Each structure stands twice: as structure tokens, then as C-alpha cells.
Coordinates of C-alpha atoms (C1' of nucleotides) in Angstrom, one line a residue:
Chain U
M14 CA 318.3 -72.5 -80.4
P15 CA 317.8 -69.0 -79.3
E16 CA 318.9 -67.9 -75.9
H17 CA 315.6 -66.8 -74.6
R18 CA 312.9 -65.2 -76.6
S19 CA 310.6 -62.9 -74.7
R20 CA 307.9 -64.7 -72.9
R21 CA 304.5 -65.0 -74.6
D22 CA 302.7 -62.9 -71.9
A23 CA 305.4 -60.3 -72.2
V24 CA 304.9 -59.7 -75.9
R25 CA 301.1 -60.0 -75.6
N26 CA 301.1 -57.4 -72.9
R27 CA 303.4 -55.1 -74.8
E28 CA 301.1 -55.2 -77.7
A29 CA 298.1 -54.6 -75.5
V30 CA 299.7 -51.6 -74.0
L31 CA 300.6 -50.1 -77.4
A32 CA 297.1 -50.6 -78.7
A33 CA 295.5 -49.1 -75.6
A34 CA 297.8 -46.1 -75.6
D35 CA 297.3 -45.6 -79.3
A36 CA 293.6 -45.5 -78.8
L37 CA 293.7 -43.3 -75.7
F38 CA 296.0 -40.7 -77.2
S39 CA 293.9 -40.6 -80.3
R40 CA 290.6 -40.1 -78.5
R41 CA 291.5 -37.7 -75.7
E42 CA 292.1 -34.1 -76.7
R43 CA 294.6 -33.2 -74.1
P44 CA 297.5 -35.7 -74.2
E45 CA 298.7 -34.6 -70.8
D46 CA 295.7 -36.0 -69.1
V47 CA 296.2 -39.4 -70.4
T48 CA 297.8 -40.8 -67.4
M49 CA 300.0 -43.8 -67.1
A50 CA 297.5 -45.4 -64.8
D51 CA 294.9 -44.9 -67.5
V52 CA 296.9 -46.6 -70.1
A53 CA 297.6 -49.5 -67.8
A54 CA 294.0 -49.9 -66.9
A55 CA 292.9 -49.6 -70.5
A56 CA 295.3 -52.3 -71.5
G57 CA 294.2 -54.5 -68.6
V58 CA 297.6 -54.5 -67.1
G59 CA 299.4 -53.3 -64.0
K60 CA 301.5 -50.2 -63.8
G61 CA 304.6 -52.3 -63.1
T62 CA 304.2 -54.1 -66.4
L63 CA 303.8 -50.9 -68.2
F64 CA 306.9 -49.3 -66.8
R65 CA 309.0 -52.5 -67.2
A66 CA 308.1 -52.6 -70.8
F67 CA 308.8 -49.0 -71.7
G68 CA 310.9 -47.5 -69.0
D69 CA 309.0 -44.3 -68.5
R70 CA 306.4 -42.2 -70.1
A71 CA 308.7 -40.7 -72.7
G72 CA 309.7 -44.3 -73.6
L73 CA 306.1 -45.2 -74.3
L74 CA 305.5 -42.1 -76.3
R75 CA 308.6 -42.7 -78.3
A76 CA 307.6 -46.3 -79.0
L77 CA 304.2 -45.2 -80.3
Y78 CA 305.7 -42.4 -82.4
E79 CA 308.3 -44.7 -83.9
A80 CA 305.7 -47.3 -84.8
R81 CA 303.5 -44.7 -86.6
L82 CA 306.6 -43.3 -88.3
V83 CA 307.6 -46.6 -90.0
P84 CA 305.6 -46.0 -93.2
F85 CA 307.1 -42.6 -93.6
R86 CA 310.6 -43.8 -93.1
E87 CA 310.1 -46.4 -95.7
A88 CA 308.5 -44.0 -98.1
V89 CA 311.4 -41.7 -97.7
E90 CA 314.2 -44.2 -97.8
S91 CA 313.0 -46.5 -100.6
G92 CA 309.7 -45.2 -101.8
P93 CA 308.6 -43.7 -105.1
R94 CA 308.8 -40.0 -106.1
P95 CA 308.5 -37.4 -104.9
L96 CA 309.3 -38.5 -101.3
G97 CA 311.8 -41.3 -102.1
P98 CA 315.4 -40.9 -103.2
G99 CA 316.3 -39.9 -106.7
T100 CA 314.1 -36.9 -106.7
A101 CA 315.4 -33.5 -107.5
P102 CA 316.3 -31.6 -104.4
R103 CA 313.7 -28.8 -104.7
E104 CA 310.9 -31.1 -105.2
R105 CA 312.0 -33.4 -102.5
V106 CA 312.4 -30.7 -99.9
L107 CA 308.8 -29.7 -100.6
A108 CA 307.6 -33.3 -100.4
L109 CA 309.5 -33.9 -97.1
L110 CA 308.1 -30.9 -95.4
D111 CA 304.6 -31.7 -96.6
A112 CA 305.0 -35.2 -95.3
V113 CA 306.1 -34.0 -91.9
L114 CA 303.2 -31.6 -91.8
C115 CA 300.7 -34.3 -92.8
F116 CA 302.1 -36.7 -90.3
K117 CA 301.7 -34.2 -87.5
L118 CA 298.2 -33.4 -88.6
D119 CA 297.3 -37.0 -88.7
N120 CA 298.9 -37.7 -85.3
R121 CA 298.1 -34.5 -83.5
P122 CA 297.8 -35.6 -79.9
L123 CA 300.7 -37.9 -80.0
A124 CA 303.0 -35.4 -81.7
L125 CA 301.9 -32.9 -79.2
A126 CA 302.6 -35.2 -76.2
L127 CA 306.0 -36.1 -77.5
E128 CA 307.2 -32.6 -78.3
E129 CA 306.2 -31.4 -74.9
N130 CA 309.2 -30.3 -73.0
G131 CA 309.5 -32.0 -69.7
N132 CA 310.8 -35.1 -71.4
G133 CA 313.8 -33.1 -72.4
S134 CA 314.0 -30.9 -75.5
P135 CA 312.5 -32.4 -78.7
Y136 CA 315.8 -31.6 -80.3
R137 CA 317.5 -34.5 -78.6
A138 CA 315.0 -37.1 -79.9
E139 CA 316.4 -39.4 -82.4
H140 CA 313.5 -39.0 -84.8
Y141 CA 314.2 -35.3 -85.0
A142 CA 317.9 -36.0 -85.6
W143 CA 316.8 -38.3 -88.4
W144 CA 314.5 -35.8 -90.1
H145 CA 317.0 -33.0 -89.6
G146 CA 319.9 -35.0 -91.0
L147 CA 317.8 -36.0 -94.0
L148 CA 316.5 -32.5 -94.8
R149 CA 319.9 -31.0 -94.3
A150 CA 321.4 -33.5 -96.7
V151 CA 318.9 -32.7 -99.4
L152 CA 319.4 -28.9 -98.8
E153 CA 323.1 -29.4 -99.2
E154 CA 322.6 -30.5 -102.7
M155 CA 321.1 -27.2 -103.6
P156 CA 323.6 -24.6 -104.9
G157 CA 323.5 -21.1 -103.4
L158 CA 322.1 -22.2 -100.1
A159 CA 324.4 -21.3 -97.2
E160 CA 323.8 -22.8 -93.8
P161 CA 321.8 -25.9 -94.7
G162 CA 321.9 -27.0 -91.0
F163 CA 320.2 -24.0 -89.7
T164 CA 317.8 -23.8 -92.6
A165 CA 316.7 -27.4 -91.9
H166 CA 316.0 -26.5 -88.3
A167 CA 314.1 -23.4 -89.2
L168 CA 311.9 -25.2 -91.8
L169 CA 311.2 -28.0 -89.4
A170 CA 310.3 -25.4 -86.7
A171 CA 307.5 -24.3 -89.0
T172 CA 305.9 -27.7 -88.5
R173 CA 306.2 -27.8 -84.7
A174 CA 303.3 -29.8 -83.2
D175 CA 302.0 -27.0 -81.1
L176 CA 302.0 -24.5 -84.0
V177 CA 300.2 -27.0 -86.2
E178 CA 297.7 -27.5 -83.3
H179 CA 297.2 -23.8 -82.9
L180 CA 296.6 -23.2 -86.6
A181 CA 294.6 -26.3 -87.4
G182 CA 292.9 -26.7 -84.1
Q183 CA 292.3 -23.3 -82.5
E184 CA 292.1 -21.2 -85.6
G185 CA 290.4 -23.8 -87.6
L186 CA 292.6 -23.4 -90.7
P187 CA 291.8 -26.2 -93.1
R188 CA 294.3 -28.8 -93.8
E189 CA 294.8 -27.9 -97.5
R190 CA 295.3 -24.3 -96.7
L191 CA 297.9 -25.0 -94.2
R192 CA 299.7 -27.3 -96.6
A193 CA 299.6 -24.7 -99.2
Q194 CA 301.0 -22.0 -96.9
L195 CA 303.8 -24.2 -95.8
A196 CA 304.6 -25.1 -99.4
E197 CA 304.6 -21.4 -100.3
F198 CA 306.9 -20.6 -97.4
T199 CA 309.3 -23.4 -98.2
T200 CA 309.4 -22.4 -101.8
R201 CA 310.4 -18.9 -100.8
V202 CA 313.1 -20.2 -98.6
I203 CA 314.7 -22.3 -101.2
S204 CA 314.1 -20.3 -104.3
S205 CA 316.5 -17.5 -104.0
A206 CA 320.1 -16.7 -103.0
P207 CA 320.3 -13.8 -100.6
R208 CA 322.5 -10.7 -100.7
Chain F
M15 CA 290.4 9.1 -54.0
P16 CA 291.0 5.5 -54.8
E17 CA 289.2 3.0 -52.6
H18 CA 292.1 0.9 -51.5
R19 CA 295.7 0.8 -52.6
S20 CA 297.5 -2.5 -52.1
R21 CA 299.0 -2.8 -48.6
R22 CA 302.6 -2.1 -48.1
D23 CA 303.6 -5.6 -47.2
A24 CA 301.8 -6.9 -50.2
V25 CA 303.8 -4.9 -52.7
R26 CA 307.0 -5.5 -50.7
N27 CA 306.5 -9.2 -50.9
R28 CA 305.5 -9.1 -54.5
E29 CA 308.8 -7.4 -55.3
A30 CA 310.7 -9.8 -53.2
V31 CA 309.2 -12.7 -55.0
L32 CA 309.9 -11.3 -58.4
A33 CA 313.5 -10.6 -57.4
A34 CA 314.0 -14.0 -55.9
A35 CA 312.4 -15.8 -58.9
D36 CA 314.4 -13.7 -61.3
A37 CA 317.7 -14.7 -59.6
L38 CA 316.7 -18.3 -59.3
F39 CA 315.7 -18.7 -62.9
S40 CA 318.9 -17.0 -64.0
R41 CA 321.2 -19.2 -61.9
R42 CA 319.7 -22.6 -62.2
E43 CA 320.2 -24.4 -65.5
R44 CA 317.0 -26.4 -65.6
P45 CA 314.1 -24.1 -65.2
E46 CA 311.8 -27.1 -64.3
D47 CA 313.7 -27.7 -61.1
V48 CA 313.1 -24.3 -59.7
T49 CA 310.2 -25.2 -57.6
M50 CA 307.5 -22.9 -56.2
A51 CA 308.6 -23.8 -52.7
D52 CA 312.2 -22.7 -53.7
V53 CA 311.0 -19.4 -54.9
A54 CA 308.9 -18.8 -51.8
A55 CA 311.8 -19.8 -49.5
A56 CA 314.3 -17.6 -51.4
A57 CA 311.9 -14.7 -51.1
G58 CA 311.4 -15.3 -47.4
V59 CA 307.7 -15.7 -47.9
G60 CA 305.2 -18.5 -47.5
K61 CA 303.8 -20.4 -50.4
G62 CA 300.4 -19.0 -49.8
T63 CA 301.6 -15.5 -50.4
L64 CA 303.3 -16.6 -53.6
F65 CA 300.2 -18.1 -55.0
R66 CA 297.9 -15.3 -53.9
A67 CA 300.1 -12.8 -55.7
F68 CA 300.5 -14.7 -59.0
G69 CA 297.8 -17.2 -59.2
D70 CA 299.9 -20.1 -60.3
R71 CA 303.3 -21.0 -61.7
A72 CA 302.5 -19.8 -65.2
G73 CA 301.3 -16.5 -63.7
L74 CA 304.7 -16.0 -62.1
L75 CA 306.5 -16.9 -65.2
R76 CA 304.4 -14.5 -67.2
A77 CA 305.0 -11.7 -64.8
L78 CA 308.7 -12.1 -64.9
Y79 CA 308.7 -12.4 -68.7
E80 CA 306.6 -9.3 -69.1
A81 CA 308.8 -7.3 -66.8
R82 CA 311.9 -8.2 -68.8
L83 CA 310.1 -7.5 -72.0
V84 CA 309.3 -3.9 -71.2
P85 CA 312.5 -2.4 -72.7
F86 CA 311.9 -4.2 -75.9
R87 CA 308.3 -3.2 -76.2
E88 CA 309.4 0.5 -75.7
A89 CA 312.2 0.1 -78.2
V90 CA 309.8 -1.3 -80.8
E91 CA 306.9 1.0 -80.2
S92 CA 308.7 4.3 -79.8
G93 CA 312.4 3.7 -80.1
P94 CA 315.0 4.7 -82.7
R95 CA 315.8 2.9 -85.9
P96 CA 316.1 0.1 -86.9
L97 CA 313.7 -1.4 -84.3
G98 CA 311.3 1.5 -83.9
P99 CA 308.5 2.6 -86.2
G100 CA 309.3 4.5 -89.3
T101 CA 311.8 2.0 -90.5
A102 CA 311.6 0.4 -93.9
P103 CA 309.8 -3.0 -93.7
R104 CA 312.7 -5.2 -94.9
E105 CA 315.1 -3.7 -92.4
R106 CA 312.6 -3.7 -89.6
V107 CA 311.7 -7.4 -90.0
L108 CA 315.4 -8.2 -89.7
A109 CA 315.7 -6.0 -86.6
L110 CA 312.6 -7.5 -85.0
L111 CA 313.7 -11.1 -85.4
D112 CA 317.2 -10.3 -84.3
A113 CA 315.8 -8.6 -81.2
V114 CA 313.6 -11.6 -80.4
L115 CA 316.6 -13.9 -80.8
C116 CA 318.8 -11.8 -78.6
F117 CA 316.0 -11.6 -76.0
K118 CA 315.8 -15.3 -75.8
L119 CA 319.5 -15.7 -75.7
D120 CA 319.7 -13.2 -72.8
N121 CA 316.8 -14.9 -71.0
R122 CA 317.3 -18.5 -71.8
P123 CA 316.1 -20.2 -68.7
L124 CA 313.1 -18.0 -68.4
A125 CA 312.0 -18.3 -72.0
L126 CA 312.5 -22.0 -71.8
A127 CA 310.3 -22.2 -68.8
L128 CA 307.6 -20.1 -70.2
E129 CA 307.5 -21.8 -73.6
E130 CA 307.2 -25.2 -72.0
N131 CA 304.0 -26.8 -72.8
G132 CA 302.1 -27.8 -69.8
N133 CA 301.0 -24.3 -69.1
G134 CA 299.1 -24.4 -72.4
S135 CA 300.5 -23.8 -75.8
P136 CA 302.8 -20.8 -76.1
Y137 CA 300.7 -19.6 -78.9
R138 CA 297.9 -18.5 -76.6
A139 CA 300.3 -16.3 -74.6
E140 CA 299.6 -12.6 -75.1
H141 CA 303.2 -11.7 -75.6
Y142 CA 303.3 -14.1 -78.5
A143 CA 300.2 -12.5 -80.0
W144 CA 301.8 -9.2 -79.7
W145 CA 305.0 -10.2 -81.4
H146 CA 303.1 -12.1 -84.1
G147 CA 300.7 -9.2 -84.7
L148 CA 303.5 -6.8 -85.0
L149 CA 305.6 -8.9 -87.3
R150 CA 302.6 -9.6 -89.4
A151 CA 301.8 -6.0 -89.8
V152 CA 305.3 -5.2 -91.0
L153 CA 305.3 -8.1 -93.4
E154 CA 302.0 -6.9 -94.8
E155 CA 303.7 -3.8 -96.0
M156 CA 306.0 -5.8 -98.2
P157 CA 304.7 -6.3 -101.7
G158 CA 304.8 -9.8 -103.2
L159 CA 304.5 -11.5 -99.9
A160 CA 301.5 -13.7 -99.7
E161 CA 300.4 -15.1 -96.4
P162 CA 302.0 -12.7 -93.9
G163 CA 300.2 -14.4 -91.0
F164 CA 301.8 -17.8 -91.6
T165 CA 305.1 -16.3 -92.5
A166 CA 305.2 -14.5 -89.2
H167 CA 304.5 -17.7 -87.4
A168 CA 307.1 -19.6 -89.3
L169 CA 309.8 -16.9 -88.8
L170 CA 309.1 -16.7 -85.1
A171 CA 309.2 -20.5 -84.9
A172 CA 312.9 -20.2 -85.9
T173 CA 313.5 -18.4 -82.6
R174 CA 311.8 -20.9 -80.4
A175 CA 313.4 -21.1 -77.0
D176 CA 314.2 -24.7 -77.1
L177 CA 315.7 -24.5 -80.6
V178 CA 317.9 -21.6 -79.4
E179 CA 318.8 -23.5 -76.3
H180 CA 319.8 -26.5 -78.5
L181 CA 321.9 -24.5 -80.9
A182 CA 323.5 -22.1 -78.4
G183 CA 323.6 -24.5 -75.5
Q184 CA 324.1 -28.0 -76.6
E185 CA 325.8 -27.4 -79.9
G186 CA 327.8 -24.4 -78.6
L187 CA 327.0 -22.2 -81.6
P188 CA 328.3 -18.7 -80.8
R189 CA 325.8 -15.9 -80.4
E190 CA 327.0 -14.0 -83.5
R191 CA 326.9 -17.0 -85.7
L192 CA 323.4 -17.8 -84.7
R193 CA 322.3 -14.2 -85.3
A194 CA 324.0 -14.3 -88.7
Q195 CA 322.3 -17.5 -89.6
L196 CA 318.9 -16.2 -88.6
A197 CA 319.4 -13.0 -90.5
E198 CA 320.4 -14.9 -93.6
F199 CA 317.4 -17.2 -93.3
T200 CA 315.1 -14.2 -92.8
T201 CA 316.6 -12.4 -95.7
R202 CA 315.9 -15.4 -97.9
V203 CA 312.3 -15.5 -96.8
I204 CA 311.6 -11.9 -97.5
S205 CA 313.8 -11.3 -100.5
S206 CA 311.9 -13.2 -103.3
A207 CA 308.5 -13.7 -104.6
P208 CA 307.8 -17.4 -105.3
R209 CA 306.5 -19.0 -108.4
Chain V
dA2 C1' 305.6 -83.1 -62.6
dT3 C1' 308.7 -79.9 -60.9
dA4 C1' 312.1 -76.5 -60.6
dT5 C1' 313.5 -72.1 -62.0
dA6 C1' 313.4 -67.7 -63.7
dA7 C1' 311.0 -64.2 -65.7
dT8 C1' 306.7 -61.5 -65.4
dC9 C1' 302.8 -59.6 -63.2
dG10 C1' 300.2 -56.1 -60.8
dG11 C1' 298.6 -53.1 -57.5
dA12 C1' 300.0 -51.2 -53.0
dC13 C1' 303.2 -47.9 -52.0
dC14 C1' 306.4 -43.8 -52.1
dC15 C1' 307.8 -39.2 -53.2
dG16 C1' 307.9 -34.7 -55.1
dT17 C1' 305.3 -30.8 -56.7
dG18 C1' 301.6 -27.7 -57.7
dG19 C1' 298.0 -25.7 -55.3
dT20 C1' 294.7 -24.8 -51.0
dC21 C1' 293.1 -23.6 -46.3
dC22 C1' 292.6 -21.3 -42.2
dG23 C1' 294.3 -19.6 -37.7
dT24 C1' 297.5 -15.8 -36.8
dT25 C1' 299.6 -11.4 -37.8
dT26 C1' 299.9 -6.9 -39.9
dT27 C1' 298.3 -2.8 -41.9
dC28 C1' 295.6 1.3 -41.9
dG29 C1' 291.8 4.4 -41.5
dA30 C1' 288.7 6.3 -37.9
dC31 C1' 288.2 8.4 -33.7
Chain G
dG3 C1' 297.6 6.8 -29.6
dT4 C1' 294.3 3.2 -29.7
dC5 C1' 291.2 0.2 -31.7
dG6 C1' 288.8 -2.8 -34.9
dA7 C1' 288.0 -4.6 -39.3
dA8 C1' 289.9 -6.1 -43.4
dA9 C1' 293.6 -7.8 -45.8
dA10 C1' 297.7 -10.5 -46.1
dC11 C1' 300.7 -13.9 -44.1
dG12 C1' 302.7 -18.7 -44.0
dG13 C1' 303.3 -23.3 -43.4
dA14 C1' 300.6 -27.5 -42.6
dC15 C1' 297.9 -29.9 -45.5
dC16 C1' 295.8 -32.1 -49.8
dA17 C1' 295.5 -34.3 -54.5
dC18 C1' 297.6 -36.4 -58.0
dG19 C1' 300.7 -38.3 -61.2
dG20 C1' 305.2 -40.6 -62.2
dG21 C1' 307.8 -44.2 -60.8
dT22 C1' 309.3 -48.4 -57.5
dC23 C1' 308.9 -52.8 -55.0
dC24 C1' 308.1 -57.3 -53.9
dG25 C1' 305.1 -61.3 -52.9
dA26 C1' 302.1 -63.9 -56.1
dT27 C1' 301.7 -65.9 -60.6
dT28 C1' 302.9 -68.2 -64.8
dA29 C1' 305.7 -69.6 -68.8
dT30 C1' 309.3 -72.7 -70.1
dA31 C1' 313.0 -76.3 -69.8
dT32 C1' 314.0 -80.9 -68.3

DNA sequence: ATATAATCGGACCCGTGGTCCGTTTTCGAC
DNA sequence: GTCGAAAACGGACCACGGGTCCGATTATAT
């Protein structure tokens, strides 16, 4: 028999909070004015419960982000081409960056909230480490490409949530145009050896 | 004759605040725990004065940033090669990005504080618009480079303050190596036509 | 049914950006 | 030099959001 599973009300409340937060961050434009108290209220739960379940605001954001990221992780780690393994490096790099971009487009407020400094730099987040490690590994398989580590950082920087928000939101650049431009940029980066 | 110059004490205090803030942001590691009250105290001034002079925290940051940026603006607008006008596009793009990187390296805490979301996205800041417009203009002179606007954004994204901080600070990458890697990346971006 | 331990939840605390207004300083006019 | 108005000063004060605490509540084992 298991030591102690979580209590029913605990898991129920955790779910409720995740759902409520998900909804709130999707609806509200400005992620920074979704307050913890708002989330608690929307979930029909006290602030204490909220903080016990997720530690702090960053923890809640991380939990939400990770949850939405699951399909992408699976697609990348064991899915079909072009995102999955066993794809030629060039094609996979393009697919990865496109996936990252699409993910941020589809989760704008959440990505924005999470990348916000104040939690600590986004570069310490584990999901960033994962993406960076993956991209770096694929880049390493490409001949004639020095500094795959930096290149991975630089390419990912082109998909920063606030840049995406600026281009897609403020400037109204359509999704497809943005994807095309990123693809073109990426292609240029990986298509030639310098010097 | 001009109606009313600023009063002596006003300009004196403004200077004092700028100097104090400059010192504080340079010394303290974490820009976010330099508080407005700290700045006021260090300048020997009340908070009221501070806020009347700069509006809000972002205003103070902006003023400091602009002040430190002056030499670069001059070097770019009327200085000698390779930064100044009249330089071949390829070389000037490299020089511009290197200058941006060096600037952020030399003003890490300040750049970090200013790029912090919470003030509003860094992409609305006028200094960003200036850098972007300039870089874009130079890129437009290069044949075979589609989408200079996006390219400019993407290249500048590689010099984001928090990325620089991560690489130079946490990972301890030496200045020269970082500059070399950015130069290599930039070269790759501008050296080939895709497709 | 009862004991026990975990969870609940909202009152509370604290730090920070930002405001307010009585007091002080500057500066032109005489 | 003196005087009065207008501007600036500065620190007490406010609002608000993240995070904590602890008495009340509720799930679970026996």
C-alpha cells in the first residue's frame, strides 16, 4: 500500500487552480495584472492553498507552461518527421524553431509572463535549458558550423516572447509572414560557412 | 528671453540623483533591489523630488541609459570608421553589433534593469527603435538580403541584456570570446543568400 | 465513531512604487 | 536689501501585490 497519496481535495484544488489560471492568462491581455488573488478567487480557493500547491508565482507559471509543453516534448522526442528524431539536421532545425515560434504564438500571454524578468532570468529556466540543449545537439551535427552553443542561443533569442508579441501584436504581422521570416533567417544562419 | 529656466536647486538635485543612481546601479549586482528610496537617500534628496524629476522608475532608468548612450550615438552618427557613416555595409553591421554588445557588457546592471519587462516591452523604448532603424537601414543596402526589418530584430535579440548576462556572468564566458562568437554569427547571417 | 494529520482559506504582514501637502528655497521686482 | 509669489523640497502617507500564519475544517485509517 502506498505511503500516502495526496488527499482528494488537494488534487482537486490543484486542478481547479491550474484550470482557472489557464483561463485567466489566456483571457487577460496583460499577464502582469493577473494577480495571485485573482487566480485563487477564480479557482474558488484561498490564497494559502494556492501558494502551498505551487510555492510562488513563478512556480504556478512554470507548472502551466510545462503542462502546455508536453505535446511538443513528445512530438520532438518520439514524434514523426520533421520534428521528431531521425530527421536531417537542416530540416529539423527549421522545424524546431518553427515549433517554438508557433508555441509562443499560441501561448502569448503565458510565455510573456514566464519570460518576464523578475522571476530570475529566463535562461535559468529548465525548459529553456532543454530547448537549448536540443537545438545545440542538432546544430552540432551540421558540418562547418562553429559555436553551436552560441548559435542556439541566438536563434532562440529570435523567438523571445516579447519580440513575438511586438511583431505579432503591436505591428500586426500575420502569423504566416512571421513564420516565413524566421525560417528565412534560420536558413541563412545554417546555410553557409563564414570566412 | 526665455520665460523661466529651471531653478538652481532643481538642476543640482537632478544631477545628484543621476550620479547617485549611476553609482548604485553600477555597484549592486541585482538591479531590482536598488530601490527608489535607496536612490533618493544616496542622493540626499526626498522621494518626492526624485519622482518629480523623472516621473517614475522607468523614467529614471531611461535617463541614465540615454546619458551613457550619448558617446555611442555620436560615434555612430558622425564618428570615424568602422562605426561611423561612410563605411561599407558589411563592415558596419559587424561594428554596430559589436558596439551594442560592448555597451551592454559595460553597462550590465543598467541594461538589465531597463530591459526588464514590467516597464513595458523593451521594443517600445525609443533607443531600441533607434538602433533597429539604423541597423535596418544598413542591412537594406546589402543586396540579396530579404527582410531587413526582421533580420535587424533577430540580430539585436542576440545581444539581449539577459542573454549577455547569462553568458558573461553565469557561464563566465570571457568578453573577447563572446564578441568573437557574435561576430561569427553575424557574419554568417549576412554572408549568404538563402535558397 | 474517533483520533490524527493534512489541508483549507482569508486575515494579516511587509516591502515597494508612487502621491500629497505643509515647509523651504529661489529669484525677479522694486 | 527686501519682499512676495511661484517653484521645489521631502518625508509621512497610501495602494497594492506577493507571500505567511494559524485556527477551523475535512479526509482517511483503525
